[in-house]
mmCIF file with all atom_site columns, C-alpha atoms in Angstrom:
data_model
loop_
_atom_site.group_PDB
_atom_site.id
_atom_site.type_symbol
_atom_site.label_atom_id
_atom_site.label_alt_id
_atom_site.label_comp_id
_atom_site.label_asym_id
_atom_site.label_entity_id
_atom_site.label_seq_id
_atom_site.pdbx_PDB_ins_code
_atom_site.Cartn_x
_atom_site.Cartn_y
_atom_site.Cartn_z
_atom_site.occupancy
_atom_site.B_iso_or_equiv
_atom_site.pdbx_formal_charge
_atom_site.auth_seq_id
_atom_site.auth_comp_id
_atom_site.auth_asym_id
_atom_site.auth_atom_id
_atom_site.pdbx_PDB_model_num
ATOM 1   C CA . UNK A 1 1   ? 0.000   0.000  0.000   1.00 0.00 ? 21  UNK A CA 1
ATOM 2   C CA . UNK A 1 2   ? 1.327   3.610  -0.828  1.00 0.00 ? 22  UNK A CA 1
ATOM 3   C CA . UNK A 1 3   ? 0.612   5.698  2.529   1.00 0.00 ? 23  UNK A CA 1
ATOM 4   C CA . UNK A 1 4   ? 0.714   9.522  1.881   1.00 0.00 ? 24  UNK A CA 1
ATOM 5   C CA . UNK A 1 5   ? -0.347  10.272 5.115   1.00 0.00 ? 25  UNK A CA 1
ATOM 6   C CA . UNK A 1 6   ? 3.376   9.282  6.770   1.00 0.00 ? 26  UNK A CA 1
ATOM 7   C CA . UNK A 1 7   ? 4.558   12.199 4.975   1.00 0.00 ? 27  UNK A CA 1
ATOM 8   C CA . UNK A 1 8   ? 4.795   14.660 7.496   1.00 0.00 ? 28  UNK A CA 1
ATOM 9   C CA . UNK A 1 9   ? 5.564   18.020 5.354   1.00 0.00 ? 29  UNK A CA 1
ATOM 10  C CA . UNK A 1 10  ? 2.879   16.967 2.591   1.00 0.00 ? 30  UNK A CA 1
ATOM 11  C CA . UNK A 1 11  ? 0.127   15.637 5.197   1.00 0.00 ? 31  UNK A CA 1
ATOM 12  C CA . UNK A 1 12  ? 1.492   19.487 7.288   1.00 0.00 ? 32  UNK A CA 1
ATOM 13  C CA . UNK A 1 13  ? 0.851   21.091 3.395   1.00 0.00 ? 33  UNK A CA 1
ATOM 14  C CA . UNK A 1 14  ? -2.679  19.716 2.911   1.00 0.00 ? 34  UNK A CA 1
ATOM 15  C CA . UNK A 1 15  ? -4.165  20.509 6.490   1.00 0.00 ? 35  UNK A CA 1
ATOM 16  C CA . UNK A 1 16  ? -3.011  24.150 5.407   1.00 0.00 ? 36  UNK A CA 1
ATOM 17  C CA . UNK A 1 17  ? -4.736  23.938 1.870   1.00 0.00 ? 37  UNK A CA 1
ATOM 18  C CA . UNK A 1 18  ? -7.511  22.758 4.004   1.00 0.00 ? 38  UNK A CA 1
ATOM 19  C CA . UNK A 1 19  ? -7.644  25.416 6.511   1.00 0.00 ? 39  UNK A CA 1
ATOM 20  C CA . UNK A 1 20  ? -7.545  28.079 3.124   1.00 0.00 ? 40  UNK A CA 1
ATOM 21  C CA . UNK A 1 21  ? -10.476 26.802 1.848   1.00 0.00 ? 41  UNK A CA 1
ATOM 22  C CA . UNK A 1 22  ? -12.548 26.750 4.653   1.00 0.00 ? 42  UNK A CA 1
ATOM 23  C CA . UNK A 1 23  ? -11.865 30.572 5.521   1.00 0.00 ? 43  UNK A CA 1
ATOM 24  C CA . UNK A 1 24  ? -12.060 31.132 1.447   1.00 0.00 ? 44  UNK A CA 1
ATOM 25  C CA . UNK A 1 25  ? -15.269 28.941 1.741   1.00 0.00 ? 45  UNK A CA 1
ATOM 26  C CA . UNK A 1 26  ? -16.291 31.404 4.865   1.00 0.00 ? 46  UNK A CA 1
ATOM 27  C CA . UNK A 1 27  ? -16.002 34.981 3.055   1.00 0.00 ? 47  UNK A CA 1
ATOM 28  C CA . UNK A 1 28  ? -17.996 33.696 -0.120  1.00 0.00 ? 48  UNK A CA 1
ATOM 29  C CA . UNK A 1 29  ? -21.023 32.815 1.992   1.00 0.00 ? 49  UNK A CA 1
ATOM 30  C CA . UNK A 1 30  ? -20.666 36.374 3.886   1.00 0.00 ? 50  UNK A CA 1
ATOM 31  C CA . UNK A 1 31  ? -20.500 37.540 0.783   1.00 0.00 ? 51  UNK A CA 1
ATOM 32  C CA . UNK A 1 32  ? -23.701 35.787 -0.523  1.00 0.00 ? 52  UNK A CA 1
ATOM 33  C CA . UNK A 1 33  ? -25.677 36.824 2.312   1.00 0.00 ? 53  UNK A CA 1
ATOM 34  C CA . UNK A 1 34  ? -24.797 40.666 1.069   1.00 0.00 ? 54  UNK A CA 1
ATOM 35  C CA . UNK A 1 35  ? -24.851 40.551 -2.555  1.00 0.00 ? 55  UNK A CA 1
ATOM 36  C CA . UNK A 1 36  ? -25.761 37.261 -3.732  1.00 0.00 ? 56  UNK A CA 1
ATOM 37  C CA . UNK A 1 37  ? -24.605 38.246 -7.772  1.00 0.00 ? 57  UNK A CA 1
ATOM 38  C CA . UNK A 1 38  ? -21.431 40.190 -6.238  1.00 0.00 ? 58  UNK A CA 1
ATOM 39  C CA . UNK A 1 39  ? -20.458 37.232 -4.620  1.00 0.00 ? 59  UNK A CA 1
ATOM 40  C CA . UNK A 1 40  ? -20.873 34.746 -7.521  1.00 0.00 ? 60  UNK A CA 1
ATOM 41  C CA . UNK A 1 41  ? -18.629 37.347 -9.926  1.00 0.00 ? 61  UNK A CA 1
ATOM 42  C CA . UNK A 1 42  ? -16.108 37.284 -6.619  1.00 0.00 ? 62  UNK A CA 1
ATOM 43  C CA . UNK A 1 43  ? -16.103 33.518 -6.398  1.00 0.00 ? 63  UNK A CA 1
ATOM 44  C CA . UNK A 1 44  ? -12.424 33.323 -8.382  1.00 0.00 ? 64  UNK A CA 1
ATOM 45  C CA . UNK A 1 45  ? -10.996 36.052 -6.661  1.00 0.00 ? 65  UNK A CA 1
ATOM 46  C CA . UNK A 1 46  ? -11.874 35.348 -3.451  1.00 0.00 ? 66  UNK A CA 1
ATOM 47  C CA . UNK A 1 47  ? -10.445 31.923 -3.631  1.00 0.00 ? 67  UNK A CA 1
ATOM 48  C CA . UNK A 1 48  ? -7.540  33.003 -5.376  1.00 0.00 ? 68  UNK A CA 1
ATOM 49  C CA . UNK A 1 49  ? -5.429  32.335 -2.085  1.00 0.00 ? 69  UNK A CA 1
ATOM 50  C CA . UNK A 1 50  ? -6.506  28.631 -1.701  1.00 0.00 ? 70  UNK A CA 1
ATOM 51  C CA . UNK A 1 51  ? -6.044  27.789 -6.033  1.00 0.00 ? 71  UNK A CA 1
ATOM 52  C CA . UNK A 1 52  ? -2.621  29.286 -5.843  1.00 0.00 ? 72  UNK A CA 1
ATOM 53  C CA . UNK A 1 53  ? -1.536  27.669 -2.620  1.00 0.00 ? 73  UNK A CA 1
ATOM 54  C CA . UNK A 1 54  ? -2.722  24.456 -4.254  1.00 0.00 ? 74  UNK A CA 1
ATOM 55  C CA . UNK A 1 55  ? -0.791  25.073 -7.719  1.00 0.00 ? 75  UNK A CA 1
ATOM 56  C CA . UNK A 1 56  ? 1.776   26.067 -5.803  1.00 0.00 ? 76  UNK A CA 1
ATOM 57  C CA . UNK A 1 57  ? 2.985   24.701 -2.390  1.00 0.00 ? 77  UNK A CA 1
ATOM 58  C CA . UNK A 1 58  ? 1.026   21.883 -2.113  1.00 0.00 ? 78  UNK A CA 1
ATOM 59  C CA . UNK A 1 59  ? 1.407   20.606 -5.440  1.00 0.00 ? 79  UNK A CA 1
ATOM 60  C CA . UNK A 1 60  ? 5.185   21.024 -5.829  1.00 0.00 ? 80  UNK A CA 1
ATOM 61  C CA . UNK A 1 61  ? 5.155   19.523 -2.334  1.00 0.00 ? 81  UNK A CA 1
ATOM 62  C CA . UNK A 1 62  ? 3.233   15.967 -3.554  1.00 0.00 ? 82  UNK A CA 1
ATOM 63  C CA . UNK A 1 63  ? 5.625   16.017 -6.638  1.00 0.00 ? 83  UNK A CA 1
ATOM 64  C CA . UNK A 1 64  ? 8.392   16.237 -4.204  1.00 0.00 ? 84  UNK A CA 1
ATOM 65  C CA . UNK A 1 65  ? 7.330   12.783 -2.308  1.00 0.00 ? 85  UNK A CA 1
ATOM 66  C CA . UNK A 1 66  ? 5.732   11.164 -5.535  1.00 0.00 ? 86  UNK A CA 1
ATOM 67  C CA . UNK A 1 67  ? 8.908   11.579 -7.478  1.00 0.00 ? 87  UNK A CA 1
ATOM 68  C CA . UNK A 1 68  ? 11.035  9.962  -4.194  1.00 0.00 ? 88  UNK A CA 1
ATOM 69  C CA . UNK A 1 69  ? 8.702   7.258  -3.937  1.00 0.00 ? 89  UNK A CA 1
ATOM 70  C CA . UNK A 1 70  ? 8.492   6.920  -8.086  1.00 0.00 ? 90  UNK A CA 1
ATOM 71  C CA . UNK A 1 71  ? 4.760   4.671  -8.173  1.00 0.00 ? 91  UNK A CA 1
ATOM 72  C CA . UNK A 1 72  ? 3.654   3.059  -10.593 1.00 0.00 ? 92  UNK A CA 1
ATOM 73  C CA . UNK A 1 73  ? 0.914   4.681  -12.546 1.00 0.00 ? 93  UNK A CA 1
ATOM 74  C CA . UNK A 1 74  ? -1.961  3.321  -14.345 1.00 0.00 ? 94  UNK A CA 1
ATOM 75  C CA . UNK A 1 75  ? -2.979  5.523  -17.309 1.00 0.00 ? 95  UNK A CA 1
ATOM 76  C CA . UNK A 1 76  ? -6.282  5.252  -18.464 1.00 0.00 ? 96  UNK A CA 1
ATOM 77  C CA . UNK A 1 77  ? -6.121  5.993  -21.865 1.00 0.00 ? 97  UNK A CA 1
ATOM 78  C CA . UNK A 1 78  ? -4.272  3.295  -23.279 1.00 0.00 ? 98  UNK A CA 1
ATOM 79  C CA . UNK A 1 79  ? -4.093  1.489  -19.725 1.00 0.00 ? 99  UNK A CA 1
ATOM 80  C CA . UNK A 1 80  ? -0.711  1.085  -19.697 1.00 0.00 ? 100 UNK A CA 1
ATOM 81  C CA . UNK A 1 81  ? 1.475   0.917  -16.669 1.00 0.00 ? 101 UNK A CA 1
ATOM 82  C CA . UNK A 1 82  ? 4.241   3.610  -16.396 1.00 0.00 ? 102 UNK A CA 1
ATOM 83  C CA . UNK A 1 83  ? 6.531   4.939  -13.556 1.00 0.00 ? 103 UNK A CA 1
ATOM 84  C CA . UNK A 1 84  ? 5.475   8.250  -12.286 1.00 0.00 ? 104 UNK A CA 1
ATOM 85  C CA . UNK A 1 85  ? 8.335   9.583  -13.181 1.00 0.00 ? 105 UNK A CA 1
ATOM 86  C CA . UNK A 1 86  ? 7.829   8.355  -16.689 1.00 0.00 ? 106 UNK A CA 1
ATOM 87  C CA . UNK A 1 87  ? 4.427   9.999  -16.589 1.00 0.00 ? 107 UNK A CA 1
ATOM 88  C CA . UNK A 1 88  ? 5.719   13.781 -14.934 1.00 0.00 ? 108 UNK A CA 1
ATOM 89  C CA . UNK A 1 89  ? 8.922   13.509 -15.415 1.00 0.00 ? 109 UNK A CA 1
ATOM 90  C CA . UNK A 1 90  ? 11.493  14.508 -12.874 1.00 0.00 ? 110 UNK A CA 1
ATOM 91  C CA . UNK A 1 91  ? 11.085  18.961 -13.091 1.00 0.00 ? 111 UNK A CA 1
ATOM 92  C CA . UNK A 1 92  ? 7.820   20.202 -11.591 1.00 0.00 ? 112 UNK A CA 1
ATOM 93  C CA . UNK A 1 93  ? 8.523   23.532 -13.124 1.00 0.00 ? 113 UNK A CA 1
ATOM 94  C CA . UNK A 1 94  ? 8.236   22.055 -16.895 1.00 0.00 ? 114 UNK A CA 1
ATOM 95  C CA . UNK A 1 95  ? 4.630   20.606 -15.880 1.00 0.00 ? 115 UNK A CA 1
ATOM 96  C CA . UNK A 1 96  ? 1.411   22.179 -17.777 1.00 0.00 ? 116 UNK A CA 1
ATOM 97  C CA . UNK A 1 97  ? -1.759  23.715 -15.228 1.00 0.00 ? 117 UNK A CA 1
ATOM 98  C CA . UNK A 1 98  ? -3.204  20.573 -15.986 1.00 0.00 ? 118 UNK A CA 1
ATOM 99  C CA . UNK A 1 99  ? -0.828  18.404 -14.658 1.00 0.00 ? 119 UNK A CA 1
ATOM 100 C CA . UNK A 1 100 ? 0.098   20.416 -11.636 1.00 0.00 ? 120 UNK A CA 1
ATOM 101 C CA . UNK A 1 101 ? -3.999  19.633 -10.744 1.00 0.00 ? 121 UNK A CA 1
ATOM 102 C CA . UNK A 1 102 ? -3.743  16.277 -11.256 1.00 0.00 ? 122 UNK A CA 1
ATOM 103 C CA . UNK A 1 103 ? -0.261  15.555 -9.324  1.00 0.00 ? 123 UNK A CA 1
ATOM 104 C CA . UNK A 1 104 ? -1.943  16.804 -6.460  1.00 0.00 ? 124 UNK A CA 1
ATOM 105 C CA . UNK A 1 105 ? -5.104  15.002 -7.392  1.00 0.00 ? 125 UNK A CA 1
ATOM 106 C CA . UNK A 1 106 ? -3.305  11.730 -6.909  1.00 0.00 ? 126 UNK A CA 1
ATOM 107 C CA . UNK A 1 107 ? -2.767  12.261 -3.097  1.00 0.00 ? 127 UNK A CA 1
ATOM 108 C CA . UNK A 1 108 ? -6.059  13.572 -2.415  1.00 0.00 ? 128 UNK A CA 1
ATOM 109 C CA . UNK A 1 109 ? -8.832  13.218 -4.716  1.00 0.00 ? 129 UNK A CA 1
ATOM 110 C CA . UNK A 1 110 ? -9.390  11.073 -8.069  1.00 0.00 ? 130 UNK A CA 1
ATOM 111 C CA . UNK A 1 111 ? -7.748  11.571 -11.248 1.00 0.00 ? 131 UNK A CA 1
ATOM 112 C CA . UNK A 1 112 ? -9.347  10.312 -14.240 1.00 0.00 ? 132 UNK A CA 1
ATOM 113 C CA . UNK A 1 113 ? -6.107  10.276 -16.310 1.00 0.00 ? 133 UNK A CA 1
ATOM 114 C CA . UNK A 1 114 ? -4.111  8.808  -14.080 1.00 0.00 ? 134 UNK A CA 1
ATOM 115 C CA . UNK A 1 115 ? -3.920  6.394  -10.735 1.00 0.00 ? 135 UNK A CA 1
ATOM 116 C CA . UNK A 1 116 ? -2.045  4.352  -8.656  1.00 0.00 ? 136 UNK A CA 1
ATOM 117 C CA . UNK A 1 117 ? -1.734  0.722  -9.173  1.00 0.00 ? 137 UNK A CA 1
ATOM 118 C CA . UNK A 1 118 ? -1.231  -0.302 -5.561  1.00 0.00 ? 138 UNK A CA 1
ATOM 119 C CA . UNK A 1 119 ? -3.847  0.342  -3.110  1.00 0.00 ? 139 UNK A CA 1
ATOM 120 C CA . UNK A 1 120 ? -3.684  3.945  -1.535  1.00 0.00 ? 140 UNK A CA 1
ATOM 121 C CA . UNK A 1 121 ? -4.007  5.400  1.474   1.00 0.00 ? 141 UNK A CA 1
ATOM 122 C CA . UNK A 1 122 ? -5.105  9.677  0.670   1.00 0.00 ? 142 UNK A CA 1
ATOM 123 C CA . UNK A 1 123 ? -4.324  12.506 2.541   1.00 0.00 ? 143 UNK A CA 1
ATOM 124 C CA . UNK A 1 124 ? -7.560  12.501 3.483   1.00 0.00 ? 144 UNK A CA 1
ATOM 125 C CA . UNK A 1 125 ? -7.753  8.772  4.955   1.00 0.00 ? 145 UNK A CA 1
ATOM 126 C CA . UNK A 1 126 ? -9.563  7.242  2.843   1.00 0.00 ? 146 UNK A CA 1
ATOM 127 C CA . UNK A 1 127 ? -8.292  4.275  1.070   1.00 0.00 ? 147 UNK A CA 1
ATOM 128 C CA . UNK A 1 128 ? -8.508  3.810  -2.366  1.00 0.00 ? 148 UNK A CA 1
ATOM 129 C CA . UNK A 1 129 ? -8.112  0.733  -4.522  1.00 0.00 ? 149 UNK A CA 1
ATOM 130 C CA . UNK A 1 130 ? -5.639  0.047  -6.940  1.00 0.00 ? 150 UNK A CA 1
ATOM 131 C CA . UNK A 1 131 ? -5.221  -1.171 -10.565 1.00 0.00 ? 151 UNK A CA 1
ATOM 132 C CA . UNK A 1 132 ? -7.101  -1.170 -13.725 1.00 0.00 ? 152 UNK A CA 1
ATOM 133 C CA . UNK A 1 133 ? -9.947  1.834  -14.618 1.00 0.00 ? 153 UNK A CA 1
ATOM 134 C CA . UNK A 1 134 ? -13.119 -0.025 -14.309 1.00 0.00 ? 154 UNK A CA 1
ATOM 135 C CA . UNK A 1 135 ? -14.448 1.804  -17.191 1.00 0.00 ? 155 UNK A CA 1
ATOM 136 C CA . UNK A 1 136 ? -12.250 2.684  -20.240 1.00 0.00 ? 156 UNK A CA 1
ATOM 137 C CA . UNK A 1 137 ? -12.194 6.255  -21.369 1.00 0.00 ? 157 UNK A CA 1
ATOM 138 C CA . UNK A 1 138 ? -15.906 7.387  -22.479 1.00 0.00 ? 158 UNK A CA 1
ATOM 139 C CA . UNK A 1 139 ? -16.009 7.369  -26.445 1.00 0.00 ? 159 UNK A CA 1
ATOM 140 C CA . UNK A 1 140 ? -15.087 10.642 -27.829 1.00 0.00 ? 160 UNK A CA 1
ATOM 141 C CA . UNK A 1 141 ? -13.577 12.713 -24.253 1.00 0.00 ? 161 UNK A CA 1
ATOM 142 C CA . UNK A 1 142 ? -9.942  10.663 -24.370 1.00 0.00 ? 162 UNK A CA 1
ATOM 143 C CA . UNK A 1 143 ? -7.755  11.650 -21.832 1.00 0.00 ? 163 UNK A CA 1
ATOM 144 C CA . UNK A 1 144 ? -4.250  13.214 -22.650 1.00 0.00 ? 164 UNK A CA 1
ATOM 145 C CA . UNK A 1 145 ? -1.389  11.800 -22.868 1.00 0.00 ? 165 UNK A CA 1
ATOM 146 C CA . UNK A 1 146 ? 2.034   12.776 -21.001 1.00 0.00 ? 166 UNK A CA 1
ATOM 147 C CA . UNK A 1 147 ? 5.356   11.565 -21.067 1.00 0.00 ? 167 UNK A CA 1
ATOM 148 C CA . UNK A 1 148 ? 7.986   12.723 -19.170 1.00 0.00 ? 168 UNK A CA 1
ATOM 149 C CA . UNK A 1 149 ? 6.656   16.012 -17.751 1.00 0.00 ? 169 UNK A CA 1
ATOM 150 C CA . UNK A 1 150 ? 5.224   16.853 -21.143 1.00 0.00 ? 170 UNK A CA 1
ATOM 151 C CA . UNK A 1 151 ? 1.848   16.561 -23.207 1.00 0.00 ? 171 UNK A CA 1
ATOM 152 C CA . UNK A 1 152 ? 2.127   14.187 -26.102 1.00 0.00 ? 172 UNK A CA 1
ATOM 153 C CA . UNK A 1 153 ? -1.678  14.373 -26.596 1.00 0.00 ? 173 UNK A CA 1
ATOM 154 C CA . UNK A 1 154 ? -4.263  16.522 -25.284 1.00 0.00 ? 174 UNK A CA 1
ATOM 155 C CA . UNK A 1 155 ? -7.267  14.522 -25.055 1.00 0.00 ? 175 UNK A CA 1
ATOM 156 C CA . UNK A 1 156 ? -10.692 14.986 -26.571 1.00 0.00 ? 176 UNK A CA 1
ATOM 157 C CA . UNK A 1 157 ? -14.351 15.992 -25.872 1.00 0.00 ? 177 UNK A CA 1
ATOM 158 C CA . UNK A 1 158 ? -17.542 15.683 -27.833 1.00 0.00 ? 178 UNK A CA 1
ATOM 159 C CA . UNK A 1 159 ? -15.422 13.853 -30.642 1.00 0.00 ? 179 UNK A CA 1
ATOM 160 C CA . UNK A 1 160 ? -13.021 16.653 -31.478 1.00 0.00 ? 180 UNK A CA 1
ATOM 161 C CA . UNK A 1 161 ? -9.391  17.233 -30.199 1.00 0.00 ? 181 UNK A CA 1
ATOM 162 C CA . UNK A 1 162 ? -9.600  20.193 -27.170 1.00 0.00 ? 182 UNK A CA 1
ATOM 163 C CA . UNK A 1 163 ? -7.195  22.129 -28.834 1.00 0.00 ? 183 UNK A CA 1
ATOM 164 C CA . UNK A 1 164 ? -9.593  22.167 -31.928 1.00 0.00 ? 184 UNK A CA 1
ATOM 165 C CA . UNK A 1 165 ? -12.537 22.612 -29.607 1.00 0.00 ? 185 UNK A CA 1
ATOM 166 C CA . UNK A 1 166 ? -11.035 25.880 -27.905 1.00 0.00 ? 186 UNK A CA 1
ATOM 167 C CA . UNK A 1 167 ? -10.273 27.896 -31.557 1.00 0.00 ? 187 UNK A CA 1
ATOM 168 C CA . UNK A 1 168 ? -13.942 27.110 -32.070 1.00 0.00 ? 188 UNK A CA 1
ATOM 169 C CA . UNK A 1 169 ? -16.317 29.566 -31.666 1.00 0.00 ? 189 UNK A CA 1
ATOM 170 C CA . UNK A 1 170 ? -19.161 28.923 -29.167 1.00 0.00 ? 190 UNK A CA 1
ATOM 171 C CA . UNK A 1 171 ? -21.583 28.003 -31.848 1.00 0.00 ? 191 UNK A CA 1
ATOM 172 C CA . UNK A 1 172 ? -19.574 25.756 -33.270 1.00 0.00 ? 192 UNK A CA 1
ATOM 173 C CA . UNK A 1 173 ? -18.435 23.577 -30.563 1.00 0.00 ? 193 UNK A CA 1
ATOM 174 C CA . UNK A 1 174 ? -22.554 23.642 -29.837 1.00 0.00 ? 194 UNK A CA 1
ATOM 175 C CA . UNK A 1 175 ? -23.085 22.552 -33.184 1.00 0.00 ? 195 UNK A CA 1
ATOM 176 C CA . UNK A 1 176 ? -20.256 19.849 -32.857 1.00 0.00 ? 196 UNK A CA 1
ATOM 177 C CA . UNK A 1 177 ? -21.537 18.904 -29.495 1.00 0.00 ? 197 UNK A CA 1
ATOM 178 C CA . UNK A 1 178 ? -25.270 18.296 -30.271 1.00 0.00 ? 198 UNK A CA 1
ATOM 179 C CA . UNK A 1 179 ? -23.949 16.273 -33.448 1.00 0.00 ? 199 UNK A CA 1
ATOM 180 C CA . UNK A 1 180 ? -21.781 14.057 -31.291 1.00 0.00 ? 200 UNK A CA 1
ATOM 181 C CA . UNK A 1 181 ? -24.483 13.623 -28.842 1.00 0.00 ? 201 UNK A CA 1
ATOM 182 C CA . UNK A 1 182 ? -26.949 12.441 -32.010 1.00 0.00 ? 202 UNK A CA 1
ATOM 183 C CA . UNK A 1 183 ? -24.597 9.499  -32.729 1.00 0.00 ? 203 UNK A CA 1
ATOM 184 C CA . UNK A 1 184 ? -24.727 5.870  -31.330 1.00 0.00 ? 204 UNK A CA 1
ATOM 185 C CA . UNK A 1 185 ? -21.429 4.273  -29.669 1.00 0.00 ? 205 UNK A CA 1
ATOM 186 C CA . UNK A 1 186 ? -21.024 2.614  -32.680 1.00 0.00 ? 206 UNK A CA 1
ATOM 187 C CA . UNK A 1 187 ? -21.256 5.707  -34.962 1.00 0.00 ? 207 UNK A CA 1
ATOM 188 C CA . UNK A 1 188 ? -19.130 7.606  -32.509 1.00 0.00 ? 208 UNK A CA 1
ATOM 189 C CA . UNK A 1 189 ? -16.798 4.346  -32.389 1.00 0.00 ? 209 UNK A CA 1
ATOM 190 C CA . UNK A 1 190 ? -16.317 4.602  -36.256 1.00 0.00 ? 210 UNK A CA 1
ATOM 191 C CA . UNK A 1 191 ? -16.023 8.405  -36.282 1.00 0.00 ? 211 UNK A CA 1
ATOM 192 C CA . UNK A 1 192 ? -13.300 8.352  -33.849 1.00 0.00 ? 212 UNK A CA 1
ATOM 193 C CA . UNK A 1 193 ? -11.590 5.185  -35.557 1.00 0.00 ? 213 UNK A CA 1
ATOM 194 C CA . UNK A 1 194 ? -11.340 7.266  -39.022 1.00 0.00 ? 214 UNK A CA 1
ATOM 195 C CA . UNK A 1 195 ? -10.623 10.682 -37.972 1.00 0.00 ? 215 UNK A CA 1
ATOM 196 C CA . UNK A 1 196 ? -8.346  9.991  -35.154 1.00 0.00 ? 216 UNK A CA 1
ATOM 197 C CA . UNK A 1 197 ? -6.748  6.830  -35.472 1.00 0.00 ? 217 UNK A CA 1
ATOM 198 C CA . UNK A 1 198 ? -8.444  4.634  -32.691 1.00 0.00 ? 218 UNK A CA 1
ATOM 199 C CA . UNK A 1 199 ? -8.971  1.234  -32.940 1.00 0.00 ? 219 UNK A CA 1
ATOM 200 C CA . UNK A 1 200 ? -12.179 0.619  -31.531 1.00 0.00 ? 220 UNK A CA 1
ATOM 201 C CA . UNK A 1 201 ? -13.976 -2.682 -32.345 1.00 0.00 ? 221 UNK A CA 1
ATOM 202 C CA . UNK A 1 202 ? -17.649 -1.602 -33.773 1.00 0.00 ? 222 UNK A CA 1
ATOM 203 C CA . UNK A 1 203 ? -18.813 -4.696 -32.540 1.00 0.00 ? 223 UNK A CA 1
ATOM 204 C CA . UNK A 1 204 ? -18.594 -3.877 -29.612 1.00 0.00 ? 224 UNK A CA 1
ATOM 205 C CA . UNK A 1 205 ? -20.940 -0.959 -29.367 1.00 0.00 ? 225 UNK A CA 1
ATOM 206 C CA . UNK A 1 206 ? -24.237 -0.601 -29.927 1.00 0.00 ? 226 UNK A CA 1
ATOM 207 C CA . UNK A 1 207 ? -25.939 1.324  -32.761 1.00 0.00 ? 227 UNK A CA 1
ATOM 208 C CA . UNK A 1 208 ? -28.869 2.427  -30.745 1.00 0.00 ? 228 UNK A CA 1
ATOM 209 C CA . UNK A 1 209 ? -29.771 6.159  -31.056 1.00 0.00 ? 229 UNK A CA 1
ATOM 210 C CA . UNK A 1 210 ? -29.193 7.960  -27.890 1.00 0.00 ? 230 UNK A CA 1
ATOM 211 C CA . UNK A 1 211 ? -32.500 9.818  -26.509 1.00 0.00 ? 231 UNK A CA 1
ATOM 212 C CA . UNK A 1 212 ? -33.815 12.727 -28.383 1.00 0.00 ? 232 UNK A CA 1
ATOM 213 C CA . UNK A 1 213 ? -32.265 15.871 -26.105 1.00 0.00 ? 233 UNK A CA 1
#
């Protein structure tokens, strides 16, 4: 079993984080009970101490013990297994927002691009089981790739590449979405298979028509 909690400067790091986001979690609902709308347009900026000390501290912290204790890592994507190391590479300062989230995701919450394959014990004390996804990767929203501290593919959602998806404008990533969402698994399967390179098995998926939406 992998026990985070034994870690005395990362378990000292994440009662901190804690303690930020109850105070943070405090003002927002003072501010609520003054201006409702106010506090809603706030809501970034007055958490703004808690996401940084999370990005910051207590991430670079967890990448400090995770790269010492060098896990194995199961990716979901293409399942394989990979040394953490492998997966963030050794220089937290080369990592992308994205995986500075998830590297403190793995001590503390659920990532669904990566976990552990042993059994884990969180910050939190809950333990968490080990191995294999249950589910693959939802046809259609892939999760990156990384290798070594850097993206070798950014994932997908709604059928299209994110980095297509964010140059589109917001009617056409509605008009991509509500055509993805028309397709069956098997449609979506295909699509996928000749635009992107999967190798789904269409006989595997049903052809059914999802509900009208």
């Amino acid at each position: 079993m992998i026990d985070v909690t034994q870690y005395e400067k990362l378990l000292k790091v994440y009662k901190q984080s804690q303690k930020l986001e109850r105070e943070c979690e405090k003002k927002v609902n003072k501010e609520k009970r003054i201006d409702f709308d106010k506090a809603m347009q706030d809501y970034d900026k007055i958490y703004e101490p808690y996401t940084i000390y999370q990005d910051t501290i207590f991430a670079k912290t967890a990448f400090e013990v995770l790269t010492h204790l060098n896990p194995i890592l199961v990716e979901h994507r293409t399942g394989k297994k990979l040394k953490f190391s492998e997966v963030f590479g050794e220089d937290f300062e080369k990592l992308t927002e994205d995986m500075v989230i998830h590297v403190y995701k793995l001590v503390n919450e659920l990532s669904v691009n990566y976990k552990f394959k042993e059994e884990t014990k969180r910050l939190d004390g809950k333990i968490i089981k080990g191995g294999d996804y249950e589910k693959p990767c939802q046809l259609g929203f892939e999760t990156p790739i990384w290798r070594n501290g850097e993206e070798i593919e950014r994932g997908y959602e709604f059928g299209a590449p994110l980095d297509v998806r964010s140059k589109m404008t917001p009617e056409q990533r509605r008009q991509s979405r509500l055509a993805f969402q028309a397709m069956s698994d098997r449609e979506r399967a295909e699509y996928m298979n000749n635009n992107y390179g999967m190798k789904y098995k269409l006989k595997d998926y049903s052809n059914n028509k999802p509900r009208a939406i």
